[in-house]
Amino acid sequence: MKKVLIFLVEDFEEIEAITVVDVMRRAGVQCDMCSVSDEYVTGSHGITVKVDVIMDCVEARDYDVVILPGGPGTENLRKNVRILEFVKDFYMSGRLTAAICAAPAVFADAGIINGHKVTSYPSVQNELKNSIYLEELVVEDGNLLTSRGPATSLPFSYAILKHLGLEEEAEALKEGMMYNFLKENQ
């Protein structure tokens, strides 16, 4: 079974986090919500989530993907040296390292975006120095995957599934969740 880890810190963007967790679990992927220290974490819109694991109990080698949701909580991700080290080590191991919204700024802080194609929420574009910035919904370059923001949470999730080799599951979910209908009727 494929396993992904998603970090939740205070003020995380709920849509970005919960959408990813939901899509992963629908596809049969174990998706562990991880906190740095507390069992409960409150997002930027007051939604409190009980996490599955605490960082001290996590072994990076047990996961295929690490995911960072954005929102105001990105600053809490950026200030946490343990998360920065985890992200850098995970990336250096060659496994998919994914971030959405403002969270690609964590990649800049970890020193892993140099020369890579990336995207993000527009307000953090200037912080992604030494990268190749693209205004696309989702950008995958090597083992980095980035996306724009809350509205791109579904395509971001489907891209993670595709990377995991679960393309059929992603396509079935696009149909079942009416994502294809949405795209056809824009």
PDB file of C-alpha atoms in Angstrom:
ATOM      1  CA  MET A   1       0.000   0.000   0.000  1.00  0.00           C
ATOM      2  CA  LYS A   2       1.247   3.469  -0.895  1.00  0.00           C
ATOM      3  CA  LYS A   3       1.675   5.842   2.053  1.00  0.00           C
ATOM      4  CA  VAL A   4       1.710   9.620   2.166  1.00  0.00           C
ATOM      5  CA  LEU A   5       2.329  12.034   5.014  1.00  0.00           C
ATOM      6  CA  ILE A   6       0.737  15.463   5.230  1.00  0.00           C
ATOM      7  CA  PHE A   7       1.967  17.983   7.786  1.00  0.00           C
ATOM      8  CA  LEU A   8      -0.665  19.997   9.622  1.00  0.00           C
ATOM      9  CA  VAL A   9       0.418  23.014  11.655  1.00  0.00           C
ATOM     10  CA  GLU A  10      -1.664  25.749  13.264  1.00  0.00           C
ATOM     11  CA  ASP A  11      -3.456  27.888  10.638  1.00  0.00           C
ATOM     12  CA  PHE A  12      -3.103  25.342   7.800  1.00  0.00           C
ATOM     13  CA  GLU A  13      -5.456  25.822   4.845  1.00  0.00           C
ATOM     14  CA  GLU A  14      -8.261  23.334   5.452  1.00  0.00           C
ATOM     15  CA  ILE A  15      -9.405  22.862   1.849  1.00  0.00           C
ATOM     16  CA  GLU A  16      -5.893  22.043   0.685  1.00  0.00           C
ATOM     17  CA  ALA A  17      -5.222  19.587   3.484  1.00  0.00           C
ATOM     18  CA  ILE A  18      -8.554  17.803   3.804  1.00  0.00           C
ATOM     19  CA  THR A  19      -9.091  17.534   0.045  1.00  0.00           C
ATOM     20  CA  VAL A  20      -5.743  15.770  -0.329  1.00  0.00           C
ATOM     21  CA  VAL A  21      -6.457  13.441   2.591  1.00  0.00           C
ATOM     22  CA  ASP A  22      -9.923  12.630   1.233  1.00  0.00           C
ATOM     23  CA  VAL A  23      -8.722  11.905  -2.311  1.00  0.00           C
ATOM     24  CA  MET A  24      -5.820   9.768  -1.114  1.00  0.00           C
ATOM     25  CA  ARG A  25      -8.046   7.688   1.126  1.00  0.00           C
ATOM     26  CA  ARG A  26     -10.695   7.269  -1.592  1.00  0.00           C
ATOM     27  CA  ALA A  27      -7.914   5.868  -3.801  1.00  0.00           C
ATOM     28  CA  GLY A  28      -6.815   3.390  -1.130  1.00  0.00           C
ATOM     29  CA  VAL A  29      -3.648   5.287  -0.195  1.00  0.00           C
ATOM     30  CA  GLN A  30      -2.748   5.485   3.479  1.00  0.00           C
ATOM     31  CA  CYS A  31      -2.632   9.205   4.195  1.00  0.00           C
ATOM     32  CA  ASP A  32      -1.373  10.140   7.643  1.00  0.00           C
ATOM     33  CA  MET A  33      -2.058  13.612   8.963  1.00  0.00           C
ATOM     34  CA  CYS A  34       0.949  14.610  11.035  1.00  0.00           C
ATOM     35  CA  SER A  35       1.419  17.276  13.685  1.00  0.00           C
ATOM     36  CA  VAL A  36       4.697  18.482  15.089  1.00  0.00           C
ATOM     37  CA  SER A  37       3.528  18.017  18.680  1.00  0.00           C
ATOM     38  CA  ASP A  38      -0.212  18.244  19.353  1.00  0.00           C
ATOM     39  CA  GLU A  39      -2.922  15.675  18.741  1.00  0.00           C
ATOM     40  CA  TYR A  40      -5.314  18.403  17.536  1.00  0.00           C
ATOM     41  CA  VAL A  41      -4.487  21.156  15.052  1.00  0.00           C
ATOM     42  CA  THR A  42      -6.719  24.088  14.119  1.00  0.00           C
ATOM     43  CA  GLY A  43      -6.752  25.423  10.584  1.00  0.00           C
ATOM     44  CA  SER A  44      -6.969  29.008   9.395  1.00  0.00           C
ATOM     45  CA  HIS A  45     -10.790  28.923   9.323  1.00  0.00           C
ATOM     46  CA  GLY A  46     -11.299  27.493  12.781  1.00  0.00           C
ATOM     47  CA  ILE A  47     -11.676  23.823  11.827  1.00  0.00           C
ATOM     48  CA  THR A  48      -9.910  21.559  14.317  1.00  0.00           C
ATOM     49  CA  VAL A  49      -8.575  18.220  13.094  1.00  0.00           C
ATOM     50  CA  LYS A  50      -7.330  15.234  15.090  1.00  0.00           C
ATOM     51  CA  VAL A  51      -4.096  14.053  13.471  1.00  0.00           C
ATOM     52  CA  ASP A  52      -3.101  10.447  12.911  1.00  0.00           C
ATOM     53  CA  VAL A  53       0.548  10.706  13.969  1.00  0.00           C
ATOM     54  CA  ILE A  54       2.958  13.000  15.807  1.00  0.00           C
ATOM     55  CA  MET A  55       6.237  13.875  14.109  1.00  0.00           C
ATOM     56  CA  ASP A  56       8.356  12.191  16.800  1.00  0.00           C
ATOM     57  CA  CYS A  57       6.755   8.856  15.875  1.00  0.00           C
ATOM     58  CA  VAL A  58       7.271   9.213  12.116  1.00  0.00           C
ATOM     59  CA  GLU A  59       9.943   7.496  10.052  1.00  0.00           C
ATOM     60  CA  ALA A  60      10.385   9.273   6.716  1.00  0.00           C
ATOM     61  CA  ARG A  61      11.450   6.033   5.043  1.00  0.00           C
ATOM     62  CA  ASP A  62       7.931   4.660   5.636  1.00  0.00           C
ATOM     63  CA  TYR A  63       6.368   7.171   3.212  1.00  0.00           C
ATOM     64  CA  ASP A  64       6.266   7.595  -0.552  1.00  0.00           C
ATOM     65  CA  VAL A  65       5.196  11.262  -0.534  1.00  0.00           C
ATOM     66  CA  VAL A  66       5.311  14.188   1.871  1.00  0.00           C
ATOM     67  CA  ILE A  67       2.764  16.990   1.399  1.00  0.00           C
ATOM     68  CA  LEU A  68       2.628  20.545   2.738  1.00  0.00           C
ATOM     69  CA  PRO A  69      -0.662  22.459   2.616  1.00  0.00           C
ATOM     70  CA  GLY A  70      -0.394  26.236   2.545  1.00  0.00           C
ATOM     71  CA  GLY A  71      -2.428  29.095   3.954  1.00  0.00           C
ATOM     72  CA  PRO A  72      -1.326  31.314   6.842  1.00  0.00           C
ATOM     73  CA  GLY A  73       0.129  28.206   8.512  1.00  0.00           C
ATOM     74  CA  THR A  74       2.939  28.252   5.964  1.00  0.00           C
ATOM     75  CA  GLU A  75       4.781  30.629   8.279  1.00  0.00           C
ATOM     76  CA  ASN A  76       4.584  27.991  11.014  1.00  0.00           C
ATOM     77  CA  LEU A  77       6.008  25.407   8.610  1.00  0.00           C
ATOM     78  CA  ARG A  78       8.822  27.781   7.646  1.00  0.00           C
ATOM     79  CA  LYS A  79       9.785  28.524  11.250  1.00  0.00           C
ATOM     80  CA  ASN A  80      10.062  24.852  12.169  1.00  0.00           C
ATOM     81  CA  VAL A  81      13.634  23.621  11.664  1.00  0.00           C
ATOM     82  CA  ARG A  82      12.551  19.984  12.053  1.00  0.00           C
ATOM     83  CA  ILE A  83      10.072  20.302   9.187  1.00  0.00           C
ATOM     84  CA  LEU A  84      12.637  22.066   6.996  1.00  0.00           C
ATOM     85  CA  GLU A  85      15.151  19.273   7.625  1.00  0.00           C
ATOM     86  CA  PHE A  86      12.518  16.577   7.074  1.00  0.00           C
ATOM     87  CA  VAL A  87      11.451  18.127   3.755  1.00  0.00           C
ATOM     88  CA  LYS A  88      15.035  18.531   2.550  1.00  0.00           C
ATOM     89  CA  ASP A  89      16.005  14.971   3.509  1.00  0.00           C
ATOM     90  CA  PHE A  90      12.824  13.586   1.930  1.00  0.00           C
ATOM     91  CA  TYR A  91      13.511  15.453  -1.305  1.00  0.00           C
ATOM     92  CA  MET A  92      17.164  14.368  -1.327  1.00  0.00           C
ATOM     93  CA  SER A  93      16.030  10.738  -1.005  1.00  0.00           C
ATOM     94  CA  GLY A  94      14.309  11.089  -4.387  1.00  0.00           C
ATOM     95  CA  ARG A  95      10.730  10.753  -3.170  1.00  0.00           C
ATOM     96  CA  LEU A  96       7.890  13.060  -4.181  1.00  0.00           C
ATOM     97  CA  THR A  97       7.866  16.246  -2.143  1.00  0.00           C
ATOM     98  CA  ALA A  98       4.668  18.230  -2.707  1.00  0.00           C
ATOM     99  CA  ALA A  99       3.382  21.658  -1.643  1.00  0.00           C
ATOM    100  CA  ILE A 100       0.387  23.808  -2.496  1.00  0.00           C
ATOM    101  CA  CYS A 101      -0.495  27.505  -2.177  1.00  0.00           C
ATOM    102  CA  ALA A 102       2.106  29.385  -0.103  1.00  0.00           C
ATOM    103  CA  ALA A 103       3.857  26.192   1.056  1.00  0.00           C
ATOM    104  CA  PRO A 104       6.330  26.057  -1.875  1.00  0.00           C
ATOM    105  CA  ALA A 105       8.084  28.854   0.071  1.00  0.00           C
ATOM    106  CA  VAL A 106       9.103  26.089   2.497  1.00  0.00           C
ATOM    107  CA  PHE A 107      10.946  24.473  -0.420  1.00  0.00           C
ATOM    108  CA  ALA A 108      12.839  27.721  -0.962  1.00  0.00           C
ATOM    109  CA  ASP A 109      13.770  27.839   2.733  1.00  0.00           C
ATOM    110  CA  ALA A 110      14.899  24.205   2.559  1.00  0.00           C
ATOM    111  CA  GLY A 111      17.044  25.029  -0.474  1.00  0.00           C
ATOM    112  CA  ILE A 112      15.441  22.499  -2.804  1.00  0.00           C
ATOM    113  CA  ILE A 113      13.824  24.577  -5.584  1.00  0.00           C
ATOM    114  CA  ASN A 114      16.932  25.895  -7.310  1.00  0.00           C
ATOM    115  CA  GLY A 115      16.542  25.397 -11.048  1.00  0.00           C
ATOM    116  CA  HIS A 116      13.193  23.625 -10.699  1.00  0.00           C
ATOM    117  CA  LYS A 117       9.915  24.541 -12.349  1.00  0.00           C
ATOM    118  CA  VAL A 118       7.407  25.499  -9.658  1.00  0.00           C
ATOM    119  CA  THR A 119       4.146  27.295  -9.070  1.00  0.00           C
ATOM    120  CA  SER A 120       2.465  28.730  -5.970  1.00  0.00           C
ATOM    121  CA  TYR A 121      -0.058  31.175  -4.639  1.00  0.00           C
ATOM    122  CA  PRO A 122       0.755  34.475  -6.415  1.00  0.00           C
ATOM    123  CA  SER A 123       1.775  36.316  -3.226  1.00  0.00           C
ATOM    124  CA  VAL A 124       4.796  34.047  -2.641  1.00  0.00           C
ATOM    125  CA  GLN A 125       6.089  34.003  -6.213  1.00  0.00           C
ATOM    126  CA  ASN A 126       8.865  36.489  -5.398  1.00  0.00           C
ATOM    127  CA  GLU A 127      10.113  34.246  -2.592  1.00  0.00           C
ATOM    128  CA  LEU A 128      10.800  31.377  -4.968  1.00  0.00           C
ATOM    129  CA  LYS A 129      14.092  32.765  -6.189  1.00  0.00           C
ATOM    130  CA  ASN A 130      16.349  30.614  -8.368  1.00  0.00           C
ATOM    131  CA  SER A 131      13.366  28.617  -9.598  1.00  0.00           C
ATOM    132  CA  ILE A 132      11.491  28.694 -12.900  1.00  0.00           C
ATOM    133  CA  TYR A 133       8.063  30.036 -12.012  1.00  0.00           C
ATOM    134  CA  LEU A 134       5.062  28.885 -14.059  1.00  0.00           C
ATOM    135  CA  GLU A 135       1.457  30.078 -13.768  1.00  0.00           C
ATOM    136  CA  GLU A 136      -0.081  26.615 -14.096  1.00  0.00           C
ATOM    137  CA  LEU A 137      -2.515  24.696 -11.879  1.00  0.00           C
ATOM    138  CA  VAL A 138       0.018  22.007 -10.991  1.00  0.00           C
ATOM    139  CA  VAL A 139       3.712  21.751 -11.840  1.00  0.00           C
ATOM    140  CA  GLU A 140       5.768  18.582 -11.473  1.00  0.00           C
ATOM    141  CA  ASP A 141       9.510  18.781 -11.981  1.00  0.00           C
ATOM    142  CA  GLY A 142      11.516  15.758 -10.951  1.00  0.00           C
ATOM    143  CA  ASN A 143      10.380  14.836  -7.463  1.00  0.00           C
ATOM    144  CA  LEU A 144       8.907  18.278  -6.682  1.00  0.00           C
ATOM    145  CA  LEU A 145       5.185  18.871  -7.145  1.00  0.00           C
ATOM    146  CA  THR A 146       3.632  22.294  -6.568  1.00  0.00           C
ATOM    147  CA  SER A 147       0.192  23.819  -7.017  1.00  0.00           C
ATOM    148  CA  ARG A 148      -1.493  27.242  -6.850  1.00  0.00           C
ATOM    149  CA  GLY A 149      -4.024  27.255  -4.007  1.00  0.00           C
ATOM    150  CA  PRO A 150      -7.357  26.081  -2.590  1.00  0.00           C
ATOM    151  CA  ALA A 151      -9.133  25.857  -5.955  1.00  0.00           C
ATOM    152  CA  THR A 152      -6.385  23.600  -7.328  1.00  0.00           C
ATOM    153  CA  SER A 153      -6.595  21.058  -4.504  1.00  0.00           C
ATOM    154  CA  LEU A 154      -8.304  18.412  -6.634  1.00  0.00           C
ATOM    155  CA  PRO A 155      -5.906  18.529  -9.609  1.00  0.00           C
ATOM    156  CA  PHE A 156      -3.023  18.605  -7.106  1.00  0.00           C
ATOM    157  CA  SER A 157      -4.386  15.463  -5.426  1.00  0.00           C
ATOM    158  CA  TYR A 158      -4.904  13.671  -8.733  1.00  0.00           C
ATOM    159  CA  ALA A 159      -1.316  14.537  -9.767  1.00  0.00           C
ATOM    160  CA  ILE A 160      -0.051  12.920  -6.554  1.00  0.00           C
ATOM    161  CA  LEU A 161      -2.031   9.769  -7.373  1.00  0.00           C
ATOM    162  CA  LYS A 162      -0.628   9.738 -10.904  1.00  0.00           C
ATOM    163  CA  HIS A 163       2.896  10.028  -9.525  1.00  0.00           C
ATOM    164  CA  LEU A 164       2.189   7.065  -7.251  1.00  0.00           C
ATOM    165  CA  GLY A 165       1.246   4.988 -10.300  1.00  0.00           C
ATOM    166  CA  LEU A 166      -2.452   5.156  -9.480  1.00  0.00           C
ATOM    167  CA  GLU A 167      -3.577   6.753 -12.729  1.00  0.00           C
ATOM    168  CA  GLU A 168      -6.636   4.491 -13.087  1.00  0.00           C
ATOM    169  CA  GLU A 169      -7.749   5.372  -9.574  1.00  0.00           C
ATOM    170  CA  ALA A 170      -7.238   9.077 -10.316  1.00  0.00           C
ATOM    171  CA  GLU A 171      -9.312   8.843 -13.488  1.00  0.00           C
ATOM    172  CA  ALA A 172     -12.095   6.966 -11.695  1.00  0.00           C
ATOM    173  CA  LEU A 173     -12.153   9.585  -8.951  1.00  0.00           C
ATOM    174  CA  LYS A 174     -12.224  12.447 -11.476  1.00  0.00           C
ATOM    175  CA  GLU A 175     -15.343  10.885 -12.942  1.00  0.00           C
ATOM    176  CA  GLY A 176     -16.977   9.890  -9.641  1.00  0.00           C
ATOM    177  CA  MET A 177     -16.283  13.223  -7.936  1.00  0.00           C
ATOM    178  CA  MET A 178     -17.676  15.079 -10.993  1.00  0.00           C
ATOM    179  CA  TYR A 179     -14.349  16.800 -11.641  1.00  0.00           C
ATOM    180  CA  ASN A 180     -14.590  15.909 -15.348  1.00  0.00           C
ATOM    181  CA  PHE A 181     -18.106  17.362 -15.459  1.00  0.00           C
ATOM    182  CA  LEU A 182     -16.826  20.573 -13.891  1.00  0.00           C
ATOM    183  CA  LYS A 183     -14.014  20.896 -16.435  1.00  0.00           C
ATOM    184  CA  GLU A 184     -16.362  20.211 -19.352  1.00  0.00           C
ATOM    185  CA  ASN A 185     -18.872  22.830 -18.186  1.00  0.00           C
ATOM    186  CA  GLN A 186     -16.646  25.801 -17.468  1.00  0.00           C
TER     187      GLN A 186
END
